[in-house]
XYZ file of N, CA and C in Angstrom:
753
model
N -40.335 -20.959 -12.393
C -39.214 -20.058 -12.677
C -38.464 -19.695 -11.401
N -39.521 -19.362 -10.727
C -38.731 -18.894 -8.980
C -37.727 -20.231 -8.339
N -38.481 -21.511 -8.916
C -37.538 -22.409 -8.197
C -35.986 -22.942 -8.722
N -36.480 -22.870 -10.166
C -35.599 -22.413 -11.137
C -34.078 -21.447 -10.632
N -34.419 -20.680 -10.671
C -33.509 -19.517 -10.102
C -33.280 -19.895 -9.003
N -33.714 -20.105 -8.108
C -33.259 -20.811 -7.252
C -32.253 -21.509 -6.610
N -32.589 -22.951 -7.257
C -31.943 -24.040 -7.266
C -30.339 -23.400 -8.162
N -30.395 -22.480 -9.348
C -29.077 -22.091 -9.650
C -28.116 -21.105 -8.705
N -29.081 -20.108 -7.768
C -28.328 -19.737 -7.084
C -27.900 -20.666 -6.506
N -28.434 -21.601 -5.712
C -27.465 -22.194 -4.852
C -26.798 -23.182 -5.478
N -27.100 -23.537 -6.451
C -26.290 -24.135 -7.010
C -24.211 -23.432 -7.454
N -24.820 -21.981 -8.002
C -23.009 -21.236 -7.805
C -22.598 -21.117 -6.378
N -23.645 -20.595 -5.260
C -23.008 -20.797 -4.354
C -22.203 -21.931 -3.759
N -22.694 -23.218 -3.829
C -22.108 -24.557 -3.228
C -20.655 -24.531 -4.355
N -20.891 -24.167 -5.535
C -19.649 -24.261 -6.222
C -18.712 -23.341 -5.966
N -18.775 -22.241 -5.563
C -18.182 -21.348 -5.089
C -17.600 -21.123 -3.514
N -18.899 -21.638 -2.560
C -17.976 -21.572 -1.119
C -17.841 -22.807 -0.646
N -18.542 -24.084 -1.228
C -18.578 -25.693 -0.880
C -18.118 -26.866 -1.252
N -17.800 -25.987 -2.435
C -16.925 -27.286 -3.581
C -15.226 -27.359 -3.028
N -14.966 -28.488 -2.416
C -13.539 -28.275 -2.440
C -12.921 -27.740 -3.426
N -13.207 -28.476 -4.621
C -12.283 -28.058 -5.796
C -12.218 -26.307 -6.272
N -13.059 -25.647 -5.495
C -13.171 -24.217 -5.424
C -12.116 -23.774 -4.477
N -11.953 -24.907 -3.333
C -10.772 -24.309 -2.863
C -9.099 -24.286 -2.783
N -9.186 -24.609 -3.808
C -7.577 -25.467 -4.132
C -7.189 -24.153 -5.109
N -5.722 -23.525 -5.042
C -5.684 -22.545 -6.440
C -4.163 -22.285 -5.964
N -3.016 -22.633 -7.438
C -1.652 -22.307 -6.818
C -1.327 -21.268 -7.831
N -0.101 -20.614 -7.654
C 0.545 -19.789 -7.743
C 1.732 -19.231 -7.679
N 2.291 -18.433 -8.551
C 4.036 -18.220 -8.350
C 4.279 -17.097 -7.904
N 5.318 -16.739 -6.693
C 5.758 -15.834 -6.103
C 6.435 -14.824 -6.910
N 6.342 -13.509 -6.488
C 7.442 -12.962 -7.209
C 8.857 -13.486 -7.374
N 9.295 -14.451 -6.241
C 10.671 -14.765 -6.053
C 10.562 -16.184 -6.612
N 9.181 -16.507 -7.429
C 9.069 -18.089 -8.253
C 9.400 -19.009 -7.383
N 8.373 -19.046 -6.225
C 8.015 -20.402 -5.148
C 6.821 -20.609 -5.832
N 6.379 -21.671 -5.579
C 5.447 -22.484 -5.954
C 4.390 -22.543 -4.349
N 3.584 -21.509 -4.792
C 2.342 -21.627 -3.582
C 1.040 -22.158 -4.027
N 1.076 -23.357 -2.988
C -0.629 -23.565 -2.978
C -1.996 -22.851 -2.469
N -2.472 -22.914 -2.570
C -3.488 -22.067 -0.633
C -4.850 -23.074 -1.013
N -5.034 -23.657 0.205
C -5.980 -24.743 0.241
C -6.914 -23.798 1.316
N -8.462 -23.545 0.921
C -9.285 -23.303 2.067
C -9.871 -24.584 2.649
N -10.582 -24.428 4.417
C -10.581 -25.642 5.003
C -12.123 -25.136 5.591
N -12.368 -26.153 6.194
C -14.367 -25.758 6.948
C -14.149 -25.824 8.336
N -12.825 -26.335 8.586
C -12.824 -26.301 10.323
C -13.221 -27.727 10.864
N -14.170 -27.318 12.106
C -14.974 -28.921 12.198
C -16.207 -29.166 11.432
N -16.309 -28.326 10.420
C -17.472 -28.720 9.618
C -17.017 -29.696 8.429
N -15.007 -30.353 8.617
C -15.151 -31.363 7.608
C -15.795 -32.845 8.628
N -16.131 -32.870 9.399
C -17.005 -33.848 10.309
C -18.330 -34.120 9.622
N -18.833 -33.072 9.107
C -19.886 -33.322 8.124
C -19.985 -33.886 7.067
N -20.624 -35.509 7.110
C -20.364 -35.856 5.603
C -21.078 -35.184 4.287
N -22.094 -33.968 4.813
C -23.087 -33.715 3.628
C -22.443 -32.903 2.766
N -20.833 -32.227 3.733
C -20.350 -30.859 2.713
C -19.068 -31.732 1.681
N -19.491 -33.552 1.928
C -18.371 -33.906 0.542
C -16.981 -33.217 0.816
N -16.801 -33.258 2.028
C -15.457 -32.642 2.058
C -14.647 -32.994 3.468
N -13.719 -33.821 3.105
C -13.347 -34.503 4.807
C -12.087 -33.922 5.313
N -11.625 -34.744 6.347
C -10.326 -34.384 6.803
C -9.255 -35.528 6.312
N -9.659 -36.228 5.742
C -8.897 -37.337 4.477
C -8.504 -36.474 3.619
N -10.130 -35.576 2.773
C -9.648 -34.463 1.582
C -8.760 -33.828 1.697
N -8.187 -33.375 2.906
C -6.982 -32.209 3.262
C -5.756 -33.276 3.150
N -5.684 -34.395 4.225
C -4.620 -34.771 4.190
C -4.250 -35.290 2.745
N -5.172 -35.984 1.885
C -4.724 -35.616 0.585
C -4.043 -34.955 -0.252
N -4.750 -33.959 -0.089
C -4.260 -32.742 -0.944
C -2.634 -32.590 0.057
N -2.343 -32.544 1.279
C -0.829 -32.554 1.486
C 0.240 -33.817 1.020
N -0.774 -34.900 0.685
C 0.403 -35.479 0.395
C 0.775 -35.712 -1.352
N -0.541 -35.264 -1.862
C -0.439 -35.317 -2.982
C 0.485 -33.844 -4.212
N 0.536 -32.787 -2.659
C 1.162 -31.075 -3.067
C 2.416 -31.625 -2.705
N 2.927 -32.629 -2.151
C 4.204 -32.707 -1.580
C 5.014 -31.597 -1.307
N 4.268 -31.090 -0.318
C 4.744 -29.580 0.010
C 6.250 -29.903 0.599
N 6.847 -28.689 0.486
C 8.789 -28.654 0.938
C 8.080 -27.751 2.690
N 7.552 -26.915 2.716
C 7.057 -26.263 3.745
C 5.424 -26.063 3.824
N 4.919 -26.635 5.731
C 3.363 -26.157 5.187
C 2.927 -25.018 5.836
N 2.389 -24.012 5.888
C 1.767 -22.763 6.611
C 0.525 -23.507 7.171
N -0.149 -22.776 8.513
C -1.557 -23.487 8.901
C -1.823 -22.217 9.619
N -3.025 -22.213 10.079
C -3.936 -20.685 10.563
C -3.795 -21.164 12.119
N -2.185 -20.982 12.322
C -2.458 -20.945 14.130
C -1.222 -19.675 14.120
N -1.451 -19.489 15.837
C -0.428 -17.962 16.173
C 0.821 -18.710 16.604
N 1.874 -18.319 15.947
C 3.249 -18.747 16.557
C 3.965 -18.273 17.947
N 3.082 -17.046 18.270
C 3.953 -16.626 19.627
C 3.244 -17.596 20.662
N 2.581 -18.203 20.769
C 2.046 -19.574 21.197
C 2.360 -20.806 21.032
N 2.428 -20.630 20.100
C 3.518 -22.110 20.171
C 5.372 -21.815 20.482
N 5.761 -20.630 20.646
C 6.933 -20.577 20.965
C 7.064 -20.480 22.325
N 5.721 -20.121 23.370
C 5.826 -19.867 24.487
C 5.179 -21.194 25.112
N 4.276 -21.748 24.435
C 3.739 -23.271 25.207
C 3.772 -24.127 24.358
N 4.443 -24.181 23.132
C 4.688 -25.115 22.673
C 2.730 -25.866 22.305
N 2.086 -24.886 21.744
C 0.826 -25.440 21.600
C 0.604 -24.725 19.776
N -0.138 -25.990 19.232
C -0.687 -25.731 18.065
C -2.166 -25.337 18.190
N -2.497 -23.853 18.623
C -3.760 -23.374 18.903
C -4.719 -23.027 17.783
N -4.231 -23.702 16.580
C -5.666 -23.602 15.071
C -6.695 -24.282 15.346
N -7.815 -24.187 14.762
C -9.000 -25.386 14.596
C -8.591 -26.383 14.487
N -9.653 -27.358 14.386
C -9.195 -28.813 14.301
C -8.530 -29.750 13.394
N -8.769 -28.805 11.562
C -8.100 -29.269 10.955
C -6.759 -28.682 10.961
N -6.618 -27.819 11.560
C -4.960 -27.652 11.787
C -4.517 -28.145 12.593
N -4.450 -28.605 13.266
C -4.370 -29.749 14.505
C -3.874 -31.085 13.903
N -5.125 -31.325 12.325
C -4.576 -32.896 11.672
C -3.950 -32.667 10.306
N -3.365 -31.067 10.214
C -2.429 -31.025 9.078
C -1.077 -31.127 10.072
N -1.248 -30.155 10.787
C 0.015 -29.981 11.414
C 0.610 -31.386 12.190
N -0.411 -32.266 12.515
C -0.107 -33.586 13.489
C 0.463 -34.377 11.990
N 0.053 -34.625 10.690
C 0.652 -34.736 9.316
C 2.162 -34.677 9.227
N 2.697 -33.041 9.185
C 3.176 -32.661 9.051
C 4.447 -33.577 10.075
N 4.257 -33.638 11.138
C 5.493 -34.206 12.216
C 5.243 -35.647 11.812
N 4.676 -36.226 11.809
C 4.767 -37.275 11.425
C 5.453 -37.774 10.083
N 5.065 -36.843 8.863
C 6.516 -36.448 7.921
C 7.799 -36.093 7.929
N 7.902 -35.222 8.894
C 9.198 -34.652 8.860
C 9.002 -33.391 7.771
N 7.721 -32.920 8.046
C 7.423 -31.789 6.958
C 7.562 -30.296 7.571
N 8.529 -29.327 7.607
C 8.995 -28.137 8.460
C 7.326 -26.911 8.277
N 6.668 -26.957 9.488
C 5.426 -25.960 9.718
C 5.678 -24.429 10.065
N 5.085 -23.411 9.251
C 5.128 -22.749 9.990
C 3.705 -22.011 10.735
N 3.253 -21.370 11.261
C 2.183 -20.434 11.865
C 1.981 -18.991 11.333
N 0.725 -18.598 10.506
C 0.322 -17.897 10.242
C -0.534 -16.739 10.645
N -1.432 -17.438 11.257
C -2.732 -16.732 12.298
C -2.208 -15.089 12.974
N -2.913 -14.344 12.786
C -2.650 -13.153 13.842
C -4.417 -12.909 14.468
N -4.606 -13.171 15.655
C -5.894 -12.777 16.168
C -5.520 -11.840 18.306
N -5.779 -11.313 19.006
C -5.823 -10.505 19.709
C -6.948 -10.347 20.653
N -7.015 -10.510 21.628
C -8.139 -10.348 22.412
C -7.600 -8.948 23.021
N -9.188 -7.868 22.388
C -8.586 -6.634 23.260
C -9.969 -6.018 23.509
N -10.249 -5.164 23.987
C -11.471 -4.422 24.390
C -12.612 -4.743 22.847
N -12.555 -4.523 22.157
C -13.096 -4.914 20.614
C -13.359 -6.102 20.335
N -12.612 -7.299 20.998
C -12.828 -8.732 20.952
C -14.116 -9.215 20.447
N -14.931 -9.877 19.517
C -15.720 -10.579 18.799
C -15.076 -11.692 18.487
N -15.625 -12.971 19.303
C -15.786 -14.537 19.012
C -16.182 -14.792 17.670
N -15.415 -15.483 16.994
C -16.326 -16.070 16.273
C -16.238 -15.321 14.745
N -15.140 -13.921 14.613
C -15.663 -13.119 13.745
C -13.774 -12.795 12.993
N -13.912 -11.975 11.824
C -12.569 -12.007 11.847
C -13.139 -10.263 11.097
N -11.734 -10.300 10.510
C -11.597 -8.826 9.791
C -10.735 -8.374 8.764
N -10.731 -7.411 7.957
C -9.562 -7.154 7.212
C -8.214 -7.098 7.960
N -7.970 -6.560 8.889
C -7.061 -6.305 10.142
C -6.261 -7.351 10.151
N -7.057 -8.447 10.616
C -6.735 -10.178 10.513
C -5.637 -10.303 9.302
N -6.576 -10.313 8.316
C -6.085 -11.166 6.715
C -5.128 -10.008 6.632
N -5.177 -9.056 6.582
C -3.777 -8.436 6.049
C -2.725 -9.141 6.976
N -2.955 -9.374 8.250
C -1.537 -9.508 9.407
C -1.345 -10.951 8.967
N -2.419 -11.921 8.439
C -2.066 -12.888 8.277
C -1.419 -13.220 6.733
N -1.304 -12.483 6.083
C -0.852 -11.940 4.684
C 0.506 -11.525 4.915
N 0.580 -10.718 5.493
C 2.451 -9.953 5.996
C 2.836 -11.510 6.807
N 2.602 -11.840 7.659
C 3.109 -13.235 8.206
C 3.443 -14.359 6.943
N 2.797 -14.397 5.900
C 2.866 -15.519 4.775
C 3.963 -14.847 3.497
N 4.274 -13.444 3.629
C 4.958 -12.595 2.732
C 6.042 -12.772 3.643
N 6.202 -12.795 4.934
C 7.743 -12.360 5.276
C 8.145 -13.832 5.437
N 7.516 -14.971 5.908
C 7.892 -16.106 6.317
C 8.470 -16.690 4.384
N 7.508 -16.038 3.695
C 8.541 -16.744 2.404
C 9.737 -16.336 1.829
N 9.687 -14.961 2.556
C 11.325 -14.635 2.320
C 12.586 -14.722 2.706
N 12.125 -16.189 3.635
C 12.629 -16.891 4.162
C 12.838 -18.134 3.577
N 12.407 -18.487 2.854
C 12.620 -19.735 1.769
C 13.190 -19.648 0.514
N 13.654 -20.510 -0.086
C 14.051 -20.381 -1.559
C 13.634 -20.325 -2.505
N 13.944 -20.010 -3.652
C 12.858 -20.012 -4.521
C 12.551 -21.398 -5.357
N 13.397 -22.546 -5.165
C 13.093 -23.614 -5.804
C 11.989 -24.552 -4.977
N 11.041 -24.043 -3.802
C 10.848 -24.581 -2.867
C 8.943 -24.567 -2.632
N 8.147 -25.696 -2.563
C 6.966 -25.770 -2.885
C 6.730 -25.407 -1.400
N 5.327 -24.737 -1.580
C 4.870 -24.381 0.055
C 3.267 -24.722 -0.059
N 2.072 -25.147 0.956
C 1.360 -25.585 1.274
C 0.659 -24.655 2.088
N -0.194 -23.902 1.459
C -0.795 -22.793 3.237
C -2.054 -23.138 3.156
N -2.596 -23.642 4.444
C -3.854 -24.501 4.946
C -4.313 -23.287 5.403
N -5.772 -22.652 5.412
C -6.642 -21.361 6.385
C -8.053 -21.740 6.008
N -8.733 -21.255 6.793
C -10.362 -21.503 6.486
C -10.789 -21.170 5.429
N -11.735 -20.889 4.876
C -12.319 -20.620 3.646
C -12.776 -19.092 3.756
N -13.013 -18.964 4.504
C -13.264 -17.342 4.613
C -12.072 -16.824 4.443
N -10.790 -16.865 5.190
C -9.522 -16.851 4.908
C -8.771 -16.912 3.538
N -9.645 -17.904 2.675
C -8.940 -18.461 1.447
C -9.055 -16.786 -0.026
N -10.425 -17.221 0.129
C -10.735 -16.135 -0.222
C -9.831 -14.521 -0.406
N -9.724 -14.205 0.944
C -9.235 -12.792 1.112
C -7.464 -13.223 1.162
N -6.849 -14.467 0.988
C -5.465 -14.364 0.967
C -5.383 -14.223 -0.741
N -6.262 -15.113 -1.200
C -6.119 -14.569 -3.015
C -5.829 -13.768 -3.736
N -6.920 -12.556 -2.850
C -6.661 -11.342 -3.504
C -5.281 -10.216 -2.928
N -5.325 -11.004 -1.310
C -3.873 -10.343 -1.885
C -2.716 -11.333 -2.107
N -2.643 -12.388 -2.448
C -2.052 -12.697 -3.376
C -1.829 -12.002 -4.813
N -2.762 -11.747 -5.190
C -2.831 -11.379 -6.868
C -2.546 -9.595 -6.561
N -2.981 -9.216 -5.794
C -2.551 -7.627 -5.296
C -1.240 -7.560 -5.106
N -0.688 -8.435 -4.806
C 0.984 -8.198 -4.336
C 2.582 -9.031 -5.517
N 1.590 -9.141 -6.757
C 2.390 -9.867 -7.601
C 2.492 -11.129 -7.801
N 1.441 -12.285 -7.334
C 1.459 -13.557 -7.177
C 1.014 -13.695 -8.058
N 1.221 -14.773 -9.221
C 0.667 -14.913 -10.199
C -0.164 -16.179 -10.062
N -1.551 -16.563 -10.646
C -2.264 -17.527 -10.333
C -1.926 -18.699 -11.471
N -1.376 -20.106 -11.175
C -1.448 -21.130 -12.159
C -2.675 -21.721 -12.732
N -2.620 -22.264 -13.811
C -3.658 -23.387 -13.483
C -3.564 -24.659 -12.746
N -4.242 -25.239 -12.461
C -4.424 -26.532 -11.968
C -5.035 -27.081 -12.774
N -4.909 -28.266 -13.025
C -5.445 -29.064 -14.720
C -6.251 -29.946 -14.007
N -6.294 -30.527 -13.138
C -7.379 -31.647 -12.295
C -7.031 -31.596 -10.984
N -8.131 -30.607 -10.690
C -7.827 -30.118 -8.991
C -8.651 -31.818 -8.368
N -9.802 -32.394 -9.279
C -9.905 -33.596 -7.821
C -9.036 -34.365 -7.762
N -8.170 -34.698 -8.675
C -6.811 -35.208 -8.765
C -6.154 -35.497 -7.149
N -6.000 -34.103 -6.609
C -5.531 -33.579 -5.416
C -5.891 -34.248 -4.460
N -7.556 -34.613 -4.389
C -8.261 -34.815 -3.129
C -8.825 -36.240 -3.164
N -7.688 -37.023 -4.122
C -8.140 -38.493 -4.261
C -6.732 -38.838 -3.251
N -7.292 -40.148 -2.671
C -6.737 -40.789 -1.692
C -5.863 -41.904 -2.882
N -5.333 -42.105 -4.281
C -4.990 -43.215 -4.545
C -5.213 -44.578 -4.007
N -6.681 -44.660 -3.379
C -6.439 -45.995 -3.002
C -6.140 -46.445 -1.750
N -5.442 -45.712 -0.795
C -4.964 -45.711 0.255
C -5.976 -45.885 1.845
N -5.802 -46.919 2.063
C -6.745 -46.984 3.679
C -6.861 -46.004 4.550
N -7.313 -45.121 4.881
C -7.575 -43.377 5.305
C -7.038 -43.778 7.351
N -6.022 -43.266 7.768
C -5.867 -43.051 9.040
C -5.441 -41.744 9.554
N -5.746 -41.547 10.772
C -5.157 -40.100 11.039
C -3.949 -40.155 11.576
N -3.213 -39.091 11.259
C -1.985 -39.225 11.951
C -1.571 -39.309 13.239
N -0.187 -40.139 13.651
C -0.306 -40.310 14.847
C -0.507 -39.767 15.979
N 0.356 -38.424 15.969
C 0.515 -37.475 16.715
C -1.020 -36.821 17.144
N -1.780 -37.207 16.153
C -2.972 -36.054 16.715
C -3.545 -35.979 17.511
N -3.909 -37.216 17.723
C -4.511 -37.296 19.911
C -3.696 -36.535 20.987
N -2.234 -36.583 20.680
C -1.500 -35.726 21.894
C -1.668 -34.302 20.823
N -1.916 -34.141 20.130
C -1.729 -32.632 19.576
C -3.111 -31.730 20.031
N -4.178 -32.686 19.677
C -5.097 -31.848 20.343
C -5.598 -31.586 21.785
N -5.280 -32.787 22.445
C -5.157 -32.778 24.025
C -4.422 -31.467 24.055
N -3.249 -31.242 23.615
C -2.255 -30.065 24.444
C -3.126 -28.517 23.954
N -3.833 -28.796 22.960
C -4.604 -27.784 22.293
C -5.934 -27.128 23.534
N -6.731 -28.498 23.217
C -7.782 -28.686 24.637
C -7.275 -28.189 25.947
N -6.128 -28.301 26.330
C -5.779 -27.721 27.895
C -5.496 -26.431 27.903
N -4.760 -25.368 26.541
C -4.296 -24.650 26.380
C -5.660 -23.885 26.784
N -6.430 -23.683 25.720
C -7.963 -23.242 25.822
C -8.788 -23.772 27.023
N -8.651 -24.391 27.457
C -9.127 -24.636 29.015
C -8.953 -24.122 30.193
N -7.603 -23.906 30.003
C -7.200 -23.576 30.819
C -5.835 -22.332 30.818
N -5.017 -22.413 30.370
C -3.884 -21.575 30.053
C -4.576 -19.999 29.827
N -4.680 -20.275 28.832
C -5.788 -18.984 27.849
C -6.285 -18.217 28.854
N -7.225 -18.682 29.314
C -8.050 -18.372 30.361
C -7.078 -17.266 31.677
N -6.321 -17.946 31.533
C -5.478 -17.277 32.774
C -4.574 -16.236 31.995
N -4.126 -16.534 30.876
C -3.081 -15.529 30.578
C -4.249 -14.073 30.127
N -5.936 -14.592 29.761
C -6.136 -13.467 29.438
C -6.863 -12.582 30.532
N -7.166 -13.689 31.767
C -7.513 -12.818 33.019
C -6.586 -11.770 33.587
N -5.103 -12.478 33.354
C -4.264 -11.373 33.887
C -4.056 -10.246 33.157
N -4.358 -9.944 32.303
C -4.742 -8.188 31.382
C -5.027 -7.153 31.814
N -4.807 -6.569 32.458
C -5.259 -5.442 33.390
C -5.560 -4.601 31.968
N -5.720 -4.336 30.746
C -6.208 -3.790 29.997
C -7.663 -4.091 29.701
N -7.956 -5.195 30.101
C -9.057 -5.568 29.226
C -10.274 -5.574 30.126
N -11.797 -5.372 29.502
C -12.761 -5.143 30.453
C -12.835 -5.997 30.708
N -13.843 -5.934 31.805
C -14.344 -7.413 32.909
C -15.469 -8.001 32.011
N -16.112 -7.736 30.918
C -17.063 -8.348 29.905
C -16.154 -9.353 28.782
N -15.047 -8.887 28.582
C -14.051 -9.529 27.839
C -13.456 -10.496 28.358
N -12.920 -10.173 29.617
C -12.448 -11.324 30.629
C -13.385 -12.979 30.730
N -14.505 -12.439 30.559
C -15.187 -12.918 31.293
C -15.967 -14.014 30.523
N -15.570 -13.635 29.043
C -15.770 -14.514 27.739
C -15.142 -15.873 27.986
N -13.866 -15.680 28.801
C -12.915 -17.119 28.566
C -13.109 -17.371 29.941
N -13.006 -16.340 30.916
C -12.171 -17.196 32.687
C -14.222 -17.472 32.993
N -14.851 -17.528 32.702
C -16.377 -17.835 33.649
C -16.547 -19.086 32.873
N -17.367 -19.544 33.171
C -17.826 -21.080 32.690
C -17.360 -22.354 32.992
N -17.929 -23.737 32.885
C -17.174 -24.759 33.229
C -15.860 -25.084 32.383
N -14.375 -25.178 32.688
C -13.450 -25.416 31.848
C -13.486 -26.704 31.739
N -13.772 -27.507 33.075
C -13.122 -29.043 32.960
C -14.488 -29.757 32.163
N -15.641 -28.910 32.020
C -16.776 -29.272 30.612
C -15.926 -29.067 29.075
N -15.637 -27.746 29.073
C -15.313 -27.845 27.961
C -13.776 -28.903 27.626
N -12.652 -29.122 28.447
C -12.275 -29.542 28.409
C -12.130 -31.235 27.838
N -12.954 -31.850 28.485
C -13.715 -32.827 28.192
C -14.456 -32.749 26.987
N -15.071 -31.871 26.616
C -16.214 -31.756 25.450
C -15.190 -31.787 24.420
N -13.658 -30.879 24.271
C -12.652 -31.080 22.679
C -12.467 -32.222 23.023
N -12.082 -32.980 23.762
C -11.454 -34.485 24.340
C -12.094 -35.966 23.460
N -13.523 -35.175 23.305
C -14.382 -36.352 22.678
C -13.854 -36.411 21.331
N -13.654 -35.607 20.890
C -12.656 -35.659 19.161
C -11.398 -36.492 19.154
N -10.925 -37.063 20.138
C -9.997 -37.879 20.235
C -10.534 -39.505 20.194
N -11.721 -39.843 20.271
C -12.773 -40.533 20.053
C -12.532 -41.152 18.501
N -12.857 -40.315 17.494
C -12.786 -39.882 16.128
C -11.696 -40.030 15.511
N -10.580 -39.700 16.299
C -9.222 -39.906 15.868
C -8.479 -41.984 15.795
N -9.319 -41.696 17.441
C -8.323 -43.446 17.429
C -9.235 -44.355 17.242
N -10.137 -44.087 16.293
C -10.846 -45.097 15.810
C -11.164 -44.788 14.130
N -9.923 -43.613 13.908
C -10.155 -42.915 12.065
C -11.081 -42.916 11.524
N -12.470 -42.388 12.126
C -13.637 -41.873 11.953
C -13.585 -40.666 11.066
N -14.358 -40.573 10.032
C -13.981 -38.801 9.349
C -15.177 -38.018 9.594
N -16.264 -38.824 10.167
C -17.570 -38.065 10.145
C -18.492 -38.422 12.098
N -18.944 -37.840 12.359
C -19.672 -37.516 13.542
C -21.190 -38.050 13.408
């Protein structure tokens, strides 16, 4: 019986936080846009055990034929260095995206301040990244399909306020539909080797310096990004370019 129970918990769980098809769910704006919101694993689609690749994503974009795509990076960063600073699968939506001619925008709000936790997010977050996805669509039309790529933890908490703020949820009639390749020989897009290189240096190095110069911030915080080997880590994102020019989906 115990194993029983068991095996079903985890069984809703994998359907619930592991199943792609758990993460796919669209929806109509108050102003009747057509929103998707796809949750993503980060570099855990490198893993072939979670059945869920970085093919599955680019799928699902070409199969949403999105008019605009959203992705979980900060735009005042890319307006000041011209860097796409998301995880890695935003890196190979957004490298997608130019290679389409598909118009991106940046969602992400995160902050390094005395409070700083790696690794962690917050309501704080998802609401700012919620007002960023509410004002950027009121900027679009309403005949106009949109695509917003965020982690799965992310996916989650944009739902509800989605559905909190008047979004109405569609169905989807065959979400694996989405995450089938038709057939198609799986490559990554071109751009992505120079997209994540400029990513890799940013965090290597840039980062590092723009957040040493803070005269706000403690020397324990500082000390998170400017101490350690950079030209290691540097090298260490670099090896994912490995993966790329040889359209590897798994590690």
């Amino acid at each position: 019986i115990v194993l029983i129970v068991a095996l079903s918990a985890l069984g809703l769980f994998w359907n619930r936080y592991l199943n792609k098809n758990s993460l796919l769910e669209k929806y109509e704006t108050p102003k009747e846009q057509e929103v998707y919101l796809l949750g993503t694993f980060h570099k855990d689609h490198f893993n072939k055990w979670l059945n869920y690749s970085m093919e599955d994503i680019l799928n699902v974009a070409k199969n949403v034929q999105p008019d605009v795509v959203f992705i979980e990076a900060r735009e005042e960063y890319f307006k000041a260095y011209g860097v796409m600073d998301g995880p890695i699968d935003m890196a190979v939506v957004y490298s997608y995206c130019l290679d389409n001619d598909i118009p991106v925008e940046m969602i992400d709000w995160w902050v390094v301040d005395n409070s700083f936790k790696s690794n962690t997010t917050n309501d704080k977050r998802d609401d700012m990244i919620f007002a960023n996805i509410a004002n950027k669509l009121e900027t679009i039309n309403a005949d106009k399909k949109i695509l917003v790529v965020c982690g799965s933890g992310h996916f989650y908490k944009q739902a509800e306020r989605f559905l909190n703020n008047g979004f109405e949820e569609k169905e989807i009639k065959n979400k694996a539909a989405f995450f089938d390749s038709q057939n198609m020989e799986f490559e990554y897009p071109f751009n992505i080797e120079h997209v994540w290189e400029q990513r890799a240096y940013f965090y290597a190095y840039t980062y590092p310096e723009i957040v040493g110069q803070d005269e706000t911030l403690d020397s324990d915080i500082k000390a998170e990004f400017t101490e350690g080997n950079h030209d290691a880590f540097y090298n260490q994102q670099l090896k994912d370019c490995e993966l790329f020019s040889n359209n590897k989906l798994y590690k």
